[in-house]
PDB file of N, CA and C in Angstrom:
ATOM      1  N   UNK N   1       0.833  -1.189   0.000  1.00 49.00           N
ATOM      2  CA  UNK N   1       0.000   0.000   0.000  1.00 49.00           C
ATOM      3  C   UNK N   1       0.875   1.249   0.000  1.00 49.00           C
ATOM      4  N   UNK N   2       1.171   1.464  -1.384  1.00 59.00           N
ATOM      5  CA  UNK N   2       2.447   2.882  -1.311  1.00 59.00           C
ATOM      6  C   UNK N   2       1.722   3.805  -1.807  1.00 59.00           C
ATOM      7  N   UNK N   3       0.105   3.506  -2.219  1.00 66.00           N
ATOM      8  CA  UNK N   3      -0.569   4.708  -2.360  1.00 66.00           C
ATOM      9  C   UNK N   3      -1.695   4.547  -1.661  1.00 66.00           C
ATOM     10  N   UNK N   4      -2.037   5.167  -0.527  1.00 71.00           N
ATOM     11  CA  UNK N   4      -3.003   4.591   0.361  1.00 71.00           C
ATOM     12  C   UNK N   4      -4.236   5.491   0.017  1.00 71.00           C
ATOM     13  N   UNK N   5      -5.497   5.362   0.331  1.00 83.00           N
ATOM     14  CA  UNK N   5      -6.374   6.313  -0.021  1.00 83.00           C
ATOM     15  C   UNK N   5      -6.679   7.099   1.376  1.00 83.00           C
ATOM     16  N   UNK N   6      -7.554   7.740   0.966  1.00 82.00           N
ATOM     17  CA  UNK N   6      -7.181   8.771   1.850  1.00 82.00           C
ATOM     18  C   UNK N   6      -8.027   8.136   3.577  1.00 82.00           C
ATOM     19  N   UNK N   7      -8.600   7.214   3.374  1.00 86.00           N
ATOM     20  CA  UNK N   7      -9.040   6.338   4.820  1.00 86.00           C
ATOM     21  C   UNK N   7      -7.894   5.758   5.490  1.00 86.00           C
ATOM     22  N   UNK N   8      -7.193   5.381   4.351  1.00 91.00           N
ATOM     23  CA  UNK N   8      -6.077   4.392   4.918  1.00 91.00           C
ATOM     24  C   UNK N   8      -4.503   5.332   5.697  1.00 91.00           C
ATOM     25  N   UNK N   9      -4.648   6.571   4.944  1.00 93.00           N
ATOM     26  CA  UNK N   9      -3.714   7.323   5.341  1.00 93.00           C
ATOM     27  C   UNK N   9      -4.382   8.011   6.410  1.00 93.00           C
ATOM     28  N   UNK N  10      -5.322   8.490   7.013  1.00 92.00           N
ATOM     29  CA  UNK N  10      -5.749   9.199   8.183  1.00 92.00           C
ATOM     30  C   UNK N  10      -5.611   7.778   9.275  1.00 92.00           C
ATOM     31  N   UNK N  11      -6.194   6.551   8.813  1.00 93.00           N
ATOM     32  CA  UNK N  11      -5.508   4.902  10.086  1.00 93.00           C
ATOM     33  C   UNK N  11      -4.400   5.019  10.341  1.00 93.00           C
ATOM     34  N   UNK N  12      -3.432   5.214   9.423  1.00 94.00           N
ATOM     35  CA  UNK N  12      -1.843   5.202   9.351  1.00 94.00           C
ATOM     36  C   UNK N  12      -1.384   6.271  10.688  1.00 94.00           C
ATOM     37  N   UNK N  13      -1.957   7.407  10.009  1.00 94.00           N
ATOM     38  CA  UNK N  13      -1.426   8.680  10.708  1.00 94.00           C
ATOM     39  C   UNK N  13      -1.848   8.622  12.029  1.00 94.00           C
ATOM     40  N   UNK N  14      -3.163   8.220  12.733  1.00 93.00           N
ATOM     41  CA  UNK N  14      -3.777   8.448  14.200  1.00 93.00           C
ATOM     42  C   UNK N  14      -2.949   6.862  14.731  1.00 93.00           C
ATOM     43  N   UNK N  15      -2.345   5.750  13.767  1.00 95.00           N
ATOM     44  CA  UNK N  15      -2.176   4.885  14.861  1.00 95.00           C
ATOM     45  C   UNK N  15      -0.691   5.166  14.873  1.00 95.00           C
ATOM     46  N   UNK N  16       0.086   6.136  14.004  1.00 96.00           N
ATOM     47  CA  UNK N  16       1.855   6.741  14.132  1.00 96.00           C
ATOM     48  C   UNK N  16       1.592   7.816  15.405  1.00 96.00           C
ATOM     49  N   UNK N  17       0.288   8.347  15.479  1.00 94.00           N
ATOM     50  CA  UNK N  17       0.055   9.270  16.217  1.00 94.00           C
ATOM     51  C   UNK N  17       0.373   8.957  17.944  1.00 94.00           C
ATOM     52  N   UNK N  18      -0.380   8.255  17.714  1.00 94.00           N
ATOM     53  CA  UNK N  18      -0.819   7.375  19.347  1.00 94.00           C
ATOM     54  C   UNK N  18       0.601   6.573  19.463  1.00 94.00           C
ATOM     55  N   UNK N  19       1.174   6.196  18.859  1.00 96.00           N
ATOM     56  CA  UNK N  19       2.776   5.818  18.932  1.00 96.00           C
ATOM     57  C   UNK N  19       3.549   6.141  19.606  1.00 96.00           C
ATOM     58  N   UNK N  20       3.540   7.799  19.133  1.00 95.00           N
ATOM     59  CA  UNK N  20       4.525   8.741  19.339  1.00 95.00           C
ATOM     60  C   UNK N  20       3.909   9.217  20.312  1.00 95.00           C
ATOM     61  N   UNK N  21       2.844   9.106  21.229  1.00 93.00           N
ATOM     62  CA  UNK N  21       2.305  10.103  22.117  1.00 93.00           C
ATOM     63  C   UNK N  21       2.533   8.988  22.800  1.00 93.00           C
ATOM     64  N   UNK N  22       3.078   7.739  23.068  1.00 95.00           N
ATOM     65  CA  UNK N  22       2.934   6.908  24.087  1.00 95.00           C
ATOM     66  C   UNK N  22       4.340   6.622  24.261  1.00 95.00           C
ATOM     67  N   UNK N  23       5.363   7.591  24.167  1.00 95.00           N
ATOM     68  CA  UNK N  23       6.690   6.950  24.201  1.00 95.00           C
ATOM     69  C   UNK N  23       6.955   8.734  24.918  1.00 95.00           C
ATOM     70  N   UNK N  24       7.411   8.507  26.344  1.00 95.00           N
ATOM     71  CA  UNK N  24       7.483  10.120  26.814  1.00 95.00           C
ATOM     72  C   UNK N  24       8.108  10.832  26.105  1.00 95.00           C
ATOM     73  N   UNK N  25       9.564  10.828  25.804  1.00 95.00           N
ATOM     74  CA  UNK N  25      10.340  11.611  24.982  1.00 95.00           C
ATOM     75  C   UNK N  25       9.612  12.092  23.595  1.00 95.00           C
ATOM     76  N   UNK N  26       9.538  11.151  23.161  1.00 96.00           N
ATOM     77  CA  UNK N  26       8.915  11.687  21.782  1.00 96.00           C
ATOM     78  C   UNK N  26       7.993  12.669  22.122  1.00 96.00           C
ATOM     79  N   UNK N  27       6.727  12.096  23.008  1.00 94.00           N
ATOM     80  CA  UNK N  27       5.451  12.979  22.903  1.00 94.00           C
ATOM     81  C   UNK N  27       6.379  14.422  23.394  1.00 94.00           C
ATOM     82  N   UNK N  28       6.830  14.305  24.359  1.00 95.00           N
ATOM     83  CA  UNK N  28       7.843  15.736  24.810  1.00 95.00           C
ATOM     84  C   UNK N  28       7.661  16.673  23.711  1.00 95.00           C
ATOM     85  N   UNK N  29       8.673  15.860  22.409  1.00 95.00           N
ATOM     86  CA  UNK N  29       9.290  16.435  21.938  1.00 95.00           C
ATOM     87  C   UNK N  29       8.606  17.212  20.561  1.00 95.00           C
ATOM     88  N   UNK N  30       7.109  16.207  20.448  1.00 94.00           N
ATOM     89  CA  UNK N  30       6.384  16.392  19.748  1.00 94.00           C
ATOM     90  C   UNK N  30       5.000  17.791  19.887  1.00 94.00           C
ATOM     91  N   UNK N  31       4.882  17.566  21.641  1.00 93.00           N
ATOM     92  CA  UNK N  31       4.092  18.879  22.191  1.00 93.00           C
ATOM     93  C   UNK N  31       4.922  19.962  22.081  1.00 93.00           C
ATOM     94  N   UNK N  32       6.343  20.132  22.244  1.00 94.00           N
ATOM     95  CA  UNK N  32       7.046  21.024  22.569  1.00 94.00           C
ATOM     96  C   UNK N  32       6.811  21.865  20.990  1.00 94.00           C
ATOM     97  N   UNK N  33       7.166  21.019  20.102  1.00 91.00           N
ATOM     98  CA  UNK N  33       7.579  21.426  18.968  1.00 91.00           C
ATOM     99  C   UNK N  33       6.160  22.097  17.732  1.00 91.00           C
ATOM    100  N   UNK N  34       5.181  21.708  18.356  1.00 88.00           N
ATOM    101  CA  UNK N  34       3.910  21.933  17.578  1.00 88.00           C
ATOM    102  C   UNK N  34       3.480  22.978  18.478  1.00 88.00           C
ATOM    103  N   UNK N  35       3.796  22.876  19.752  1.00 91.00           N
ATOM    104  CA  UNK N  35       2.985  24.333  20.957  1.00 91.00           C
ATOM    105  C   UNK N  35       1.815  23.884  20.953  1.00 91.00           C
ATOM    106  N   UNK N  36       0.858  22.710  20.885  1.00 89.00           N
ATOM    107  CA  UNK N  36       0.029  22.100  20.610  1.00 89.00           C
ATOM    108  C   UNK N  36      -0.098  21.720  22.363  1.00 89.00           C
ATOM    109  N   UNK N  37      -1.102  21.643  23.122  1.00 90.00           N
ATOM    110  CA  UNK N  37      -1.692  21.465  24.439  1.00 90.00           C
ATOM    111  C   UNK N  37      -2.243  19.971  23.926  1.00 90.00           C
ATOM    112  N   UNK N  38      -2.626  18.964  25.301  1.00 87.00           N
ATOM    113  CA  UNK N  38      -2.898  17.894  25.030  1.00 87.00           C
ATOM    114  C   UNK N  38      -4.442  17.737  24.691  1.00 87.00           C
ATOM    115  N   UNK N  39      -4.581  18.766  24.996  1.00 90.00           N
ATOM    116  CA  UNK N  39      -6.633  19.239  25.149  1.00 90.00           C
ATOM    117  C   UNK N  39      -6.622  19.239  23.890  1.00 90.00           C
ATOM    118  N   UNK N  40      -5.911  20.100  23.283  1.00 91.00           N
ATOM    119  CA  UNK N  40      -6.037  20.847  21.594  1.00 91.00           C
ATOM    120  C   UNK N  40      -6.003  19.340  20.834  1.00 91.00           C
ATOM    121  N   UNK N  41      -4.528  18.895  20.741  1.00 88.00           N
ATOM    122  CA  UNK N  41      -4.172  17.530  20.503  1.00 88.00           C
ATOM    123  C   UNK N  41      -5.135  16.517  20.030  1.00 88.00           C
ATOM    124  N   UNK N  42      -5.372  16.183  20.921  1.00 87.00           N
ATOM    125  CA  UNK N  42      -6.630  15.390  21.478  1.00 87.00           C
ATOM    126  C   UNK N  42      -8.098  15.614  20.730  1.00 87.00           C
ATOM    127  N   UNK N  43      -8.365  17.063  20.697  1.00 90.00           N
ATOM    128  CA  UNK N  43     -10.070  17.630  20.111  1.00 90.00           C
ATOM    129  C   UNK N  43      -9.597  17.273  18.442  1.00 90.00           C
ATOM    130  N   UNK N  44      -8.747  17.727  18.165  1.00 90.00           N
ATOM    131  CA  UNK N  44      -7.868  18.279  16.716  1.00 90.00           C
ATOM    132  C   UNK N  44      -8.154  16.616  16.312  1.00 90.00           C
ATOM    133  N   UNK N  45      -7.423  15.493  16.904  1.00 83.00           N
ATOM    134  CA  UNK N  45      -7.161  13.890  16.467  1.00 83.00           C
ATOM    135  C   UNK N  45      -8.828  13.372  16.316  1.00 83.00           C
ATOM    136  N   UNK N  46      -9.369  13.661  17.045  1.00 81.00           N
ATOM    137  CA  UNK N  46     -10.692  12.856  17.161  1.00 81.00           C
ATOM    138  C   UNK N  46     -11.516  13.403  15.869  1.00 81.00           C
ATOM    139  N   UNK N  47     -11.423  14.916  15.682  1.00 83.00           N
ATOM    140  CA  UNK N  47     -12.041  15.760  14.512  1.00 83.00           C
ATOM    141  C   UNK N  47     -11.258  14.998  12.993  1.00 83.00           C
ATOM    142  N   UNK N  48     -10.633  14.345  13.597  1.00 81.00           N
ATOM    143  CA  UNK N  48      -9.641  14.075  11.846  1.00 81.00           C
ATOM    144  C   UNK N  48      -9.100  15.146  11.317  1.00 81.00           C
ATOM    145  N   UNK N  49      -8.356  15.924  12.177  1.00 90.00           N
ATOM    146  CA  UNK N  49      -8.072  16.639  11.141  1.00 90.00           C
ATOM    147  C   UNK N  49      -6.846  16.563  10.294  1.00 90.00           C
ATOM    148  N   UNK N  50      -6.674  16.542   9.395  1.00 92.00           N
ATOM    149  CA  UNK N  50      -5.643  16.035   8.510  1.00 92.00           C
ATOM    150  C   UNK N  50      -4.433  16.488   8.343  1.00 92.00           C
ATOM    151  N   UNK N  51      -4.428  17.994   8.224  1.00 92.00           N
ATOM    152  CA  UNK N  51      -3.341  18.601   8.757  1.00 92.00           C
ATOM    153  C   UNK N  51      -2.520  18.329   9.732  1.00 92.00           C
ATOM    154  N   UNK N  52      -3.450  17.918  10.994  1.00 93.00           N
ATOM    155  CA  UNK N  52      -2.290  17.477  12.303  1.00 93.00           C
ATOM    156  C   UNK N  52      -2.092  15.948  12.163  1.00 93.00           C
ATOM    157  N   UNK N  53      -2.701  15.741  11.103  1.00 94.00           N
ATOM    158  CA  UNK N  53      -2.092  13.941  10.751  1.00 94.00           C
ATOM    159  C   UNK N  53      -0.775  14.049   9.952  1.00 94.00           C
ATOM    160  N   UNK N  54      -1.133  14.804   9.001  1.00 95.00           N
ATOM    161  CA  UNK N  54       0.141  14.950   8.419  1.00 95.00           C
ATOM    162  C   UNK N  54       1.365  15.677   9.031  1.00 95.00           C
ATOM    163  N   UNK N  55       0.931  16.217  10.097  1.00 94.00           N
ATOM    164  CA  UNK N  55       2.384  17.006  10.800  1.00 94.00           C
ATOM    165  C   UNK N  55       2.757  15.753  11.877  1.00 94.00           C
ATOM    166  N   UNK N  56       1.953  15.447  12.058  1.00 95.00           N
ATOM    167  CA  UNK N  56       2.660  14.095  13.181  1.00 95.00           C
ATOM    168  C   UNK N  56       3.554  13.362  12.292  1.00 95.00           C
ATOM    169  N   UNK N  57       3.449  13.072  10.789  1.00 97.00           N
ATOM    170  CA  UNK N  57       4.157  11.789  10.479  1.00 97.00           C
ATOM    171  C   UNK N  57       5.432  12.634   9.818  1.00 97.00           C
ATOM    172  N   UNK N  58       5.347  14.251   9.657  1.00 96.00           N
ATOM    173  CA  UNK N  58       5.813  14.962   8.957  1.00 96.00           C
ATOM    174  C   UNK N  58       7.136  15.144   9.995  1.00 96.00           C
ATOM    175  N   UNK N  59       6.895  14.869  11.355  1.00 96.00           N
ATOM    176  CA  UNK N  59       7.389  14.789  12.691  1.00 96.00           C
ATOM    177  C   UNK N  59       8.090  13.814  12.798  1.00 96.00           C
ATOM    178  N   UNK N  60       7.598  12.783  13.087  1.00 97.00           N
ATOM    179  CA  UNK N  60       8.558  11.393  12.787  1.00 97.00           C
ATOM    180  C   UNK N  60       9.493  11.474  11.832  1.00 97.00           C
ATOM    181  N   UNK N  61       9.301  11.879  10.375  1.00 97.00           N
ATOM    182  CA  UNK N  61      10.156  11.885   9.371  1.00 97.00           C
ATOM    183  C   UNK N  61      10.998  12.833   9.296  1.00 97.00           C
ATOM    184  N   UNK N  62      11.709  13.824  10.677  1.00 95.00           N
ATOM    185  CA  UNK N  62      12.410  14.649  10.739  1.00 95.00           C
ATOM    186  C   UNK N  62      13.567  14.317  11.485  1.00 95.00           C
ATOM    187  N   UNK N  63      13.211  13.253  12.126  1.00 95.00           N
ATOM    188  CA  UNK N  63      14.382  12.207  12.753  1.00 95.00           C
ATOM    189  C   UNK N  63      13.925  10.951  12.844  1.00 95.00           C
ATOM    190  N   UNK N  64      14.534   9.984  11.305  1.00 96.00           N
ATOM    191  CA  UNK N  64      14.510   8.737  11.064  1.00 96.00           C
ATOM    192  C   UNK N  64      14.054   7.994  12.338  1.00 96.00           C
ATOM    193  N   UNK N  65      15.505   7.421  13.030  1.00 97.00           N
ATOM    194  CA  UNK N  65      15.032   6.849  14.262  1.00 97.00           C
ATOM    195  C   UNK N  65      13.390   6.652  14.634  1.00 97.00           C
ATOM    196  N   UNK N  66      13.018   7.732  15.066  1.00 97.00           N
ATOM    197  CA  UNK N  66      11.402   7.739  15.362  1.00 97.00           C
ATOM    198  C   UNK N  66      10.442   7.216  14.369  1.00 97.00           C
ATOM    199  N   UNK N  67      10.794   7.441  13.298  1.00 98.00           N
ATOM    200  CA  UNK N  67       9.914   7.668  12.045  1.00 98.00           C
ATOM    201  C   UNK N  67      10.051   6.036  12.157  1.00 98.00           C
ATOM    202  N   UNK N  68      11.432   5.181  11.902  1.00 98.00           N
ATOM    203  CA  UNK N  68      11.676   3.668  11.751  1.00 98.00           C
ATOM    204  C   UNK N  68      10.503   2.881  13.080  1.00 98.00           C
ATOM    205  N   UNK N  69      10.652   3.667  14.055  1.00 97.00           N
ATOM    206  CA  UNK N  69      10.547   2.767  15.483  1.00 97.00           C
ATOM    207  C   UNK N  69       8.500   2.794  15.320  1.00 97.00           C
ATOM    208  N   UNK N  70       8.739   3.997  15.010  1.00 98.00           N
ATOM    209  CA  UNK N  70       6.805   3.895  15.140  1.00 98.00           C
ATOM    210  C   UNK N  70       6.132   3.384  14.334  1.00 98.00           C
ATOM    211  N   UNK N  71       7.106   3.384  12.507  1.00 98.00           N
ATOM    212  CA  UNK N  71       6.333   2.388  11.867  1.00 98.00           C
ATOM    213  C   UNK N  71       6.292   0.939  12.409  1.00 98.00           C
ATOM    214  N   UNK N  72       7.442   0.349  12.926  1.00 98.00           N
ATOM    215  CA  UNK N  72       7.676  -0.807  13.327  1.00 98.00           C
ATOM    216  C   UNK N  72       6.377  -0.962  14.592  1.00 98.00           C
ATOM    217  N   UNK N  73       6.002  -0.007  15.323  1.00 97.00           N
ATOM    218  CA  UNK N  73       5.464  -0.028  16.543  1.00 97.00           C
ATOM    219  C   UNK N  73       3.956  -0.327  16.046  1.00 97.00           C
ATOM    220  N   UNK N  74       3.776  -0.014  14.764  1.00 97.00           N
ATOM    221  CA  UNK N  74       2.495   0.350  14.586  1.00 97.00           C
ATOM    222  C   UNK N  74       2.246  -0.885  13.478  1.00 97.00           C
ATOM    223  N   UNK N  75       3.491  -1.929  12.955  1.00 97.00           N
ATOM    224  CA  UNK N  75       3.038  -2.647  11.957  1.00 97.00           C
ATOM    225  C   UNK N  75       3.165  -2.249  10.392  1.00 97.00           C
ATOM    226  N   UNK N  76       4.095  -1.397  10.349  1.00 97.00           N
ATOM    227  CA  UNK N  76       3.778  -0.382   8.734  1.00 97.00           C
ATOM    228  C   UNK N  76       5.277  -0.135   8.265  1.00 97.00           C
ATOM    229  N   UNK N  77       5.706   0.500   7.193  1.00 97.00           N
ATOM    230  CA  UNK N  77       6.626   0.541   7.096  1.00 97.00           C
ATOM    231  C   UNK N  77       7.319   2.384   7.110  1.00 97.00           C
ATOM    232  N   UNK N  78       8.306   2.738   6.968  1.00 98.00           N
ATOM    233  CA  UNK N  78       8.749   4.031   6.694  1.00 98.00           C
ATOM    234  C   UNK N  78       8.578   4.835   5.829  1.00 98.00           C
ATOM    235  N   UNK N  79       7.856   3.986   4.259  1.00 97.00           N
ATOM    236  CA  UNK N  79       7.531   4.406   3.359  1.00 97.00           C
ATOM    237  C   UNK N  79       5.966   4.457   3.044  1.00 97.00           C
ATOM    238  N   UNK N  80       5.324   3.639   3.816  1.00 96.00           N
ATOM    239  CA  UNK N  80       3.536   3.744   4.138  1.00 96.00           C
ATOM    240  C   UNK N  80       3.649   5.118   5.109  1.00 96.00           C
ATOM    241  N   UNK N  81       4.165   5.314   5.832  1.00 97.00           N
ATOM    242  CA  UNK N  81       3.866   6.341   6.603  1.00 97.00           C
ATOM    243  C   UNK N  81       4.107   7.404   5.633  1.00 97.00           C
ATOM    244  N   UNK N  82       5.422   7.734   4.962  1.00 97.00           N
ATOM    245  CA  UNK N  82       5.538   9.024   4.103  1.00 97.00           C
ATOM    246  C   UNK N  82       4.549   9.096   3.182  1.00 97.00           C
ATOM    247  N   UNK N  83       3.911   7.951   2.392  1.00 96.00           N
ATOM    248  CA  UNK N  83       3.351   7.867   1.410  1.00 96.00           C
ATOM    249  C   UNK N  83       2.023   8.663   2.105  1.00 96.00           C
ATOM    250  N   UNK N  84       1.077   8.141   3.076  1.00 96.00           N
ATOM    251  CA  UNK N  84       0.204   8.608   3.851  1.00 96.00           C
ATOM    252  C   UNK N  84       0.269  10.107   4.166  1.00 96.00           C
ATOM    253  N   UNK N  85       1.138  10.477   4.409  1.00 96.00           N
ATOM    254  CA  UNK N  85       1.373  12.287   4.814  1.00 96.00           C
ATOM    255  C   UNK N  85       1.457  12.639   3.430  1.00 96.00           C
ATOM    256  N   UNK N  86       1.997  12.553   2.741  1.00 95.00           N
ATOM    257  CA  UNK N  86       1.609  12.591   1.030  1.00 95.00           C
ATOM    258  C   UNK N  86      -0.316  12.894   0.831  1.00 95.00           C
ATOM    259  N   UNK N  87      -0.673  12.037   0.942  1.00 94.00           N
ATOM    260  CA  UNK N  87      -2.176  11.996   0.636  1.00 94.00           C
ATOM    261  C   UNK N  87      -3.026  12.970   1.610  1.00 94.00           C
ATOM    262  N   UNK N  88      -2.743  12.758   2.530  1.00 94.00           N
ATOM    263  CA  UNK N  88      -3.139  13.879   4.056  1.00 94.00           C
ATOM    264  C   UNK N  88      -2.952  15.502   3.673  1.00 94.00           C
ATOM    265  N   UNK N  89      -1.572  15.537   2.419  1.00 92.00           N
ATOM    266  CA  UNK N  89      -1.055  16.547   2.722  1.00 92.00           C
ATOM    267  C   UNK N  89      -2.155  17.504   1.101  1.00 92.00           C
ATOM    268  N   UNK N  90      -2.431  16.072   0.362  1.00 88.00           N
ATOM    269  CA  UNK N  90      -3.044  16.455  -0.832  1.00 88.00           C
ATOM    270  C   UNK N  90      -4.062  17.565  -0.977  1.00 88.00           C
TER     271      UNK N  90
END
């Protein structure tokens, strides 16, 4: 799935999401960096909104490491996730 539609890329993105929000450092590094509150976070993920789907994976893919560990965490690969922020970002 290297071109996901756009259902499959918002699954991708909320379960890279919940990944990265469940590993302290990351989420740290991920609230810090968006100025994003967990309230906001949180209302923003449930609404779908696509934009903050695509900045989460846009996030991961700014330091490999993370980007490798959460696809792995989540079952997916490094290139389903980019491909997905691709379509999110469409």
């Amino acid at each position: 799935m290297l071109n996901p539609t756009t259902n499959d890329a918002e699954v991708l993105a909320l379960g890279a999401m919940a990944a990265t929000l469940s590993d302290e450092r990351r989420a740290r590094r991920f609230l810090d960096l968006t100025g994003l509150e967990v309230d906001e976070l949180r209302e923003r993920a449930l609404a779908g909104d696509r934009r903050l789907l695509g900045a989460t994976i846009a996030f991961l893919e700014s330091y490999e490491p993370d980007l490798v560990a959460v696809a792995e965490a989540i079952g997916s690969t490094p290139a389903k996730l980019v491909a997905a922020r691709e379509v999110l970002e469409a």
